[in-house]
Tab-separated table of C-alpha atoms in Angstrom:
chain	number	residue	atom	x	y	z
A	1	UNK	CA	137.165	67.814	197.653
A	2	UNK	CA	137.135	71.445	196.692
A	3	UNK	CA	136.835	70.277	192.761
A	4	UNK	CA	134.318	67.914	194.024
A	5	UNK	CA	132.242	71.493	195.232
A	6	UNK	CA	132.794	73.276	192.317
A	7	UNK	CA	131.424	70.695	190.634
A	8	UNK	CA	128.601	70.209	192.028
A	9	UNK	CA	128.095	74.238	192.627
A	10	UNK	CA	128.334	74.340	188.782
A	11	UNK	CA	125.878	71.320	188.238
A	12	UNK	CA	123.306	73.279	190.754
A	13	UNK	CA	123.931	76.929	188.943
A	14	UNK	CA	122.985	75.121	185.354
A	15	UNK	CA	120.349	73.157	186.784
A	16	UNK	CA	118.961	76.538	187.912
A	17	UNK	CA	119.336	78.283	184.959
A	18	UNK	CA	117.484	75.750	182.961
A	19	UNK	CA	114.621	75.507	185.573
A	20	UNK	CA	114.417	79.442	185.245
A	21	UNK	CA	114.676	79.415	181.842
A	22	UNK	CA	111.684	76.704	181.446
A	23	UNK	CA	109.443	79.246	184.133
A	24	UNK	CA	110.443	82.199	181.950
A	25	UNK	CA	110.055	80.320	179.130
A	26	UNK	CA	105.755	78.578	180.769
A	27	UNK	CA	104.631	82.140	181.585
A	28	UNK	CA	105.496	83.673	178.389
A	29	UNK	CA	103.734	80.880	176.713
A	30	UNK	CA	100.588	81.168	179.585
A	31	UNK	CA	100.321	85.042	178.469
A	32	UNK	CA	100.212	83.998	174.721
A	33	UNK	CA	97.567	81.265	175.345
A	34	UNK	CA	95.767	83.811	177.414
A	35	UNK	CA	95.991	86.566	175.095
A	36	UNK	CA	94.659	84.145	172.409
A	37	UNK	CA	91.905	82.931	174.612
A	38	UNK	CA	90.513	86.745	175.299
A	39	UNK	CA	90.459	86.872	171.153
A	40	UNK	CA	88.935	83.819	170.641
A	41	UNK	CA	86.141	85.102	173.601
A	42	UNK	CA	86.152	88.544	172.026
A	43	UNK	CA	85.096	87.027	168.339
A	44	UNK	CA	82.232	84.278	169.731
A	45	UNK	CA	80.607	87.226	171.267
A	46	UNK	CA	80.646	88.771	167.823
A	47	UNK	CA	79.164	86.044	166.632
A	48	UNK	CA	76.634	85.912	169.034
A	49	UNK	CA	75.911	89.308	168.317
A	50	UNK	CA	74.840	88.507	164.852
A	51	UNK	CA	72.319	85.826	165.442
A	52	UNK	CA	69.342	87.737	165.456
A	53	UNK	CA	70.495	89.595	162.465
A	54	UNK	CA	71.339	86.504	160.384
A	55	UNK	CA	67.683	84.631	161.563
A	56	UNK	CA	66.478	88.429	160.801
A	57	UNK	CA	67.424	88.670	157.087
A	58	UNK	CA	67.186	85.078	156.367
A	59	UNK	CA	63.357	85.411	157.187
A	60	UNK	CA	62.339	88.112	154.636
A	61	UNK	CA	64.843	86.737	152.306
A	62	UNK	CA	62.471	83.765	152.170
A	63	UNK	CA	59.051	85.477	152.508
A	64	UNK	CA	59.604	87.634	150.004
A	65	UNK	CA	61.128	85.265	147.293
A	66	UNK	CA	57.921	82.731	148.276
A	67	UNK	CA	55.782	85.815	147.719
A	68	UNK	CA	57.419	86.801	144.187
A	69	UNK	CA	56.982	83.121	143.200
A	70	UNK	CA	53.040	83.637	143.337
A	71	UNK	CA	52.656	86.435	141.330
A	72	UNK	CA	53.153	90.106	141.975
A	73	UNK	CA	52.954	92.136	145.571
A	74	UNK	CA	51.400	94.894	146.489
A	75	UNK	CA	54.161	98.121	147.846
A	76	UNK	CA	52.939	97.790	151.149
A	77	UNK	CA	54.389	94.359	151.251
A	78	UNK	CA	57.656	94.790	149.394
A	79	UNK	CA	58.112	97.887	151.741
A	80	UNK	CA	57.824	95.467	154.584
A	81	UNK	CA	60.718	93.398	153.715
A	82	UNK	CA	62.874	95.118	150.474
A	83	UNK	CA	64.066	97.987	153.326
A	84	UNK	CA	65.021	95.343	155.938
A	85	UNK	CA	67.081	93.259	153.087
A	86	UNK	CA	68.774	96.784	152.391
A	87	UNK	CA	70.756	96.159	155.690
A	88	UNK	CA	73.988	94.077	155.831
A	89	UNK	CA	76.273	93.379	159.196
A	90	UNK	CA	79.185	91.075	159.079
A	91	UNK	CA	81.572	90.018	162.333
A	92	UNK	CA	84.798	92.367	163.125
A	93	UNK	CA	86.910	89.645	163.908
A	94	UNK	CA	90.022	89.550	165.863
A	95	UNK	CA	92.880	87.508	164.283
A	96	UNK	CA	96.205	88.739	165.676
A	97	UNK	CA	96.721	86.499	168.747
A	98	UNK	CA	95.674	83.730	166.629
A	99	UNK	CA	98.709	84.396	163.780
A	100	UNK	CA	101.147	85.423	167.044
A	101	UNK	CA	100.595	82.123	168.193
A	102	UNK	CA	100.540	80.296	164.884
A	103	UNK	CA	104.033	81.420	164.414
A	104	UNK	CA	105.326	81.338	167.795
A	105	UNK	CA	107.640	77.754	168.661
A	106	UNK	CA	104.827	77.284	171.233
A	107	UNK	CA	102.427	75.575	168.418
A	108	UNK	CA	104.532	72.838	167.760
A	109	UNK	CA	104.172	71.993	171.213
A	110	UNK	CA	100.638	71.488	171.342
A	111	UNK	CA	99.437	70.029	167.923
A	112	UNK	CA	96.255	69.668	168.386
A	113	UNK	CA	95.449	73.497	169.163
A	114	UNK	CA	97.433	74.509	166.143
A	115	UNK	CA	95.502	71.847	163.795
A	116	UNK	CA	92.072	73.599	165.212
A	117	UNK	CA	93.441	77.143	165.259
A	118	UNK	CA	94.388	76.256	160.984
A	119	UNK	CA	91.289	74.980	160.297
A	120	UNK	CA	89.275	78.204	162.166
A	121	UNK	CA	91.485	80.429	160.086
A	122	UNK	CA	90.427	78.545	156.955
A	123	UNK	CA	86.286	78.657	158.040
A	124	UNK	CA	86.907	82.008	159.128
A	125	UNK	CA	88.629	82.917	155.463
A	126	UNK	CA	86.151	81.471	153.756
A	127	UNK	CA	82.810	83.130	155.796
A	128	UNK	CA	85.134	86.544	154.854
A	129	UNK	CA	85.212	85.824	151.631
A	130	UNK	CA	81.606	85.053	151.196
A	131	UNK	CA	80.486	88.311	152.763
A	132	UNK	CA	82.312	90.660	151.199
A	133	UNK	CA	80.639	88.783	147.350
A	134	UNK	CA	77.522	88.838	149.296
A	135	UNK	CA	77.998	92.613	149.921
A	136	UNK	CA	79.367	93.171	146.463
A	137	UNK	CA	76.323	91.585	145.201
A	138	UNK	CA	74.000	93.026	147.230
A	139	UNK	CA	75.242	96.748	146.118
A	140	UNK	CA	75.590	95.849	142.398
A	141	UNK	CA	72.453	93.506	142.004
A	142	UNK	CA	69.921	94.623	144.509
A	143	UNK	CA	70.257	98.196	145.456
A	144	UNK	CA	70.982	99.281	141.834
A	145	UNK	CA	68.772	97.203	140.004
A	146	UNK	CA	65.852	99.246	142.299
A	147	UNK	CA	67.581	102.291	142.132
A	148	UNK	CA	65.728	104.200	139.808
A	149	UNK	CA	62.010	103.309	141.668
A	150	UNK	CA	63.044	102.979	145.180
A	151	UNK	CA	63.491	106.512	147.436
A	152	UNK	CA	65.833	103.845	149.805
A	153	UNK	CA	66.801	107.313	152.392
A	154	UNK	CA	63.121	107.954	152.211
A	155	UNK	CA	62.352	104.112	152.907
A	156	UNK	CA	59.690	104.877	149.894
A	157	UNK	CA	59.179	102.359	146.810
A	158	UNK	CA	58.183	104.861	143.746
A	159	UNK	CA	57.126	101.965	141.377
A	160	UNK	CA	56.892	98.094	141.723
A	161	UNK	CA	57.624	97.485	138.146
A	162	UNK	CA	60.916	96.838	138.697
A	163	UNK	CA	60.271	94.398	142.037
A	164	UNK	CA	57.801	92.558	140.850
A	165	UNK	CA	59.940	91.427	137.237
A	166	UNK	CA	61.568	88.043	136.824
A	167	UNK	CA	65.056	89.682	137.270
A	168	UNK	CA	64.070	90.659	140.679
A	169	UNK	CA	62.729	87.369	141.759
A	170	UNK	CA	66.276	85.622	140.163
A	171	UNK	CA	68.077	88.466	142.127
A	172	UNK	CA	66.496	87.368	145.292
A	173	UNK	CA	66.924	83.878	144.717
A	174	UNK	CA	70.477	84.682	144.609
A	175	UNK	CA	70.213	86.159	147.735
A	176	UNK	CA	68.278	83.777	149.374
A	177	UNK	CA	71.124	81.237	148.583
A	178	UNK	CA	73.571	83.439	150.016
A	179	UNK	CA	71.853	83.545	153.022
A	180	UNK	CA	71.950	79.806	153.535
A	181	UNK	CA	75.280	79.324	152.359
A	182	UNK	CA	76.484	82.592	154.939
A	183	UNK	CA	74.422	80.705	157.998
A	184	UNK	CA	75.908	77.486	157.015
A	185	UNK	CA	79.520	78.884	157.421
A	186	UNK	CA	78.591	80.739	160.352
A	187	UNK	CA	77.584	77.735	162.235
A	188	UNK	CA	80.998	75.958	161.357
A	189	UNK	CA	83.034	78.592	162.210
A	190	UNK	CA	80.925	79.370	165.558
A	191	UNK	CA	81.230	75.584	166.887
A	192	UNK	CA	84.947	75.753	165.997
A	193	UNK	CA	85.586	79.236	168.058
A	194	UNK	CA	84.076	77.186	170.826
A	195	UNK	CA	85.937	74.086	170.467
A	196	UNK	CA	88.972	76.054	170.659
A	197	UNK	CA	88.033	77.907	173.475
A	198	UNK	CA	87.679	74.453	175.518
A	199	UNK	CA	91.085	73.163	174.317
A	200	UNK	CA	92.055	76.819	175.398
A	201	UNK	CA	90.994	76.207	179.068
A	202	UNK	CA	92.306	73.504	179.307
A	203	UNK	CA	95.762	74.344	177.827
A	204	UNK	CA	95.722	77.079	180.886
A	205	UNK	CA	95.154	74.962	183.682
């Protein structure tokens, strides 16, 4: 009887352990998901951030490239948009709850948020890598082609020689291409961060 006891008290202490182990084991994996979920939150803000700005520089991208198709433009107009195509903003994104949890066991326990969470890294990669060319480009084409006739602290164009030449309008075109290519990936990458917020949420109910 006593053996029968000890048994069973063993049984119950193991069964115990495990069940605290499993708790132990849930929460840890709740604070992960919700330390992921606050990044994920964190960079869609960024994103949202940057809508006006992308809509922004897309628009005198176009208008100006339109307007250097027809023939030269007066200063007053180049003014108008060259100093607003000057500007470039790209997202500060968060990324190390996302590789924490990448490379935590917990991913190969829910497959489909690890499939997403790959495939935002790789939009994510490839929007990085096309802003920092676009920014390259932007420095070594377009501010230093106009360097020499554009006062750009002054906001001042000293000649329009240079803006209204067929290099120019090729450098814009460029530019403009950029721009669609940039608001294409942005859109991808935006509906993903929102997809896996929702698998997110529902991983932490």
């Amino acid at each position: 009887m006593e053996l029968i006891i000890v048994i069973v008290g063993i049984t119950a202490a193991f069964q115990l352990q495990i069940y605290n182990e499993k708790r132990i084991s849930r929460q840890i994996e709740i604070n992960s998901l919700s330390n992921l979920k606050m990044e994920i939150e964190i960079n869609i803000e960024e994103f949202e951030s940057l809508k006006e700005y992308r809509s922004d520089i897309t628009q005198h991208s176009i208008a100006l490239l339109e307007a250097l198709k027809n023939g030269p433009i007066t200063s007053e107009f180049a003014s108008e948009h060259v100093f607003k195509l000057v500007r470039t903003s790209t997202p500060d994104l968060q990324n190390q709850a996302t590789q924490a949890y990448l490379e935590s066991n917990w991913s190969y326990t829910n497959i489909e948020l690890k499939n997403e969470l790959l495939l935002l890294q790789t939009q994510l990669q490839e929007l990085q890598g096309l802003s920092s060319g676009y920014q390259d480009r932007k420095q070594s084409k377009f501010m230093d082609f106009l360097f020499d006739e554009v006062d750009f602290p002054a906001f001042k164009i000293i000649s329009m020689k240079a803006i209204n030449s067929i290099t120019f309008k090729n450098i814009i075109w460029n530019q403009t291409s950029d721009e669609y290519e940039l608001n294409r990936l942005y859109d991808l990458a935006s509906a993903q961060l929102h997809k896996v917020d929702s698998l997110l949420t529902v991983s932490l109910e």
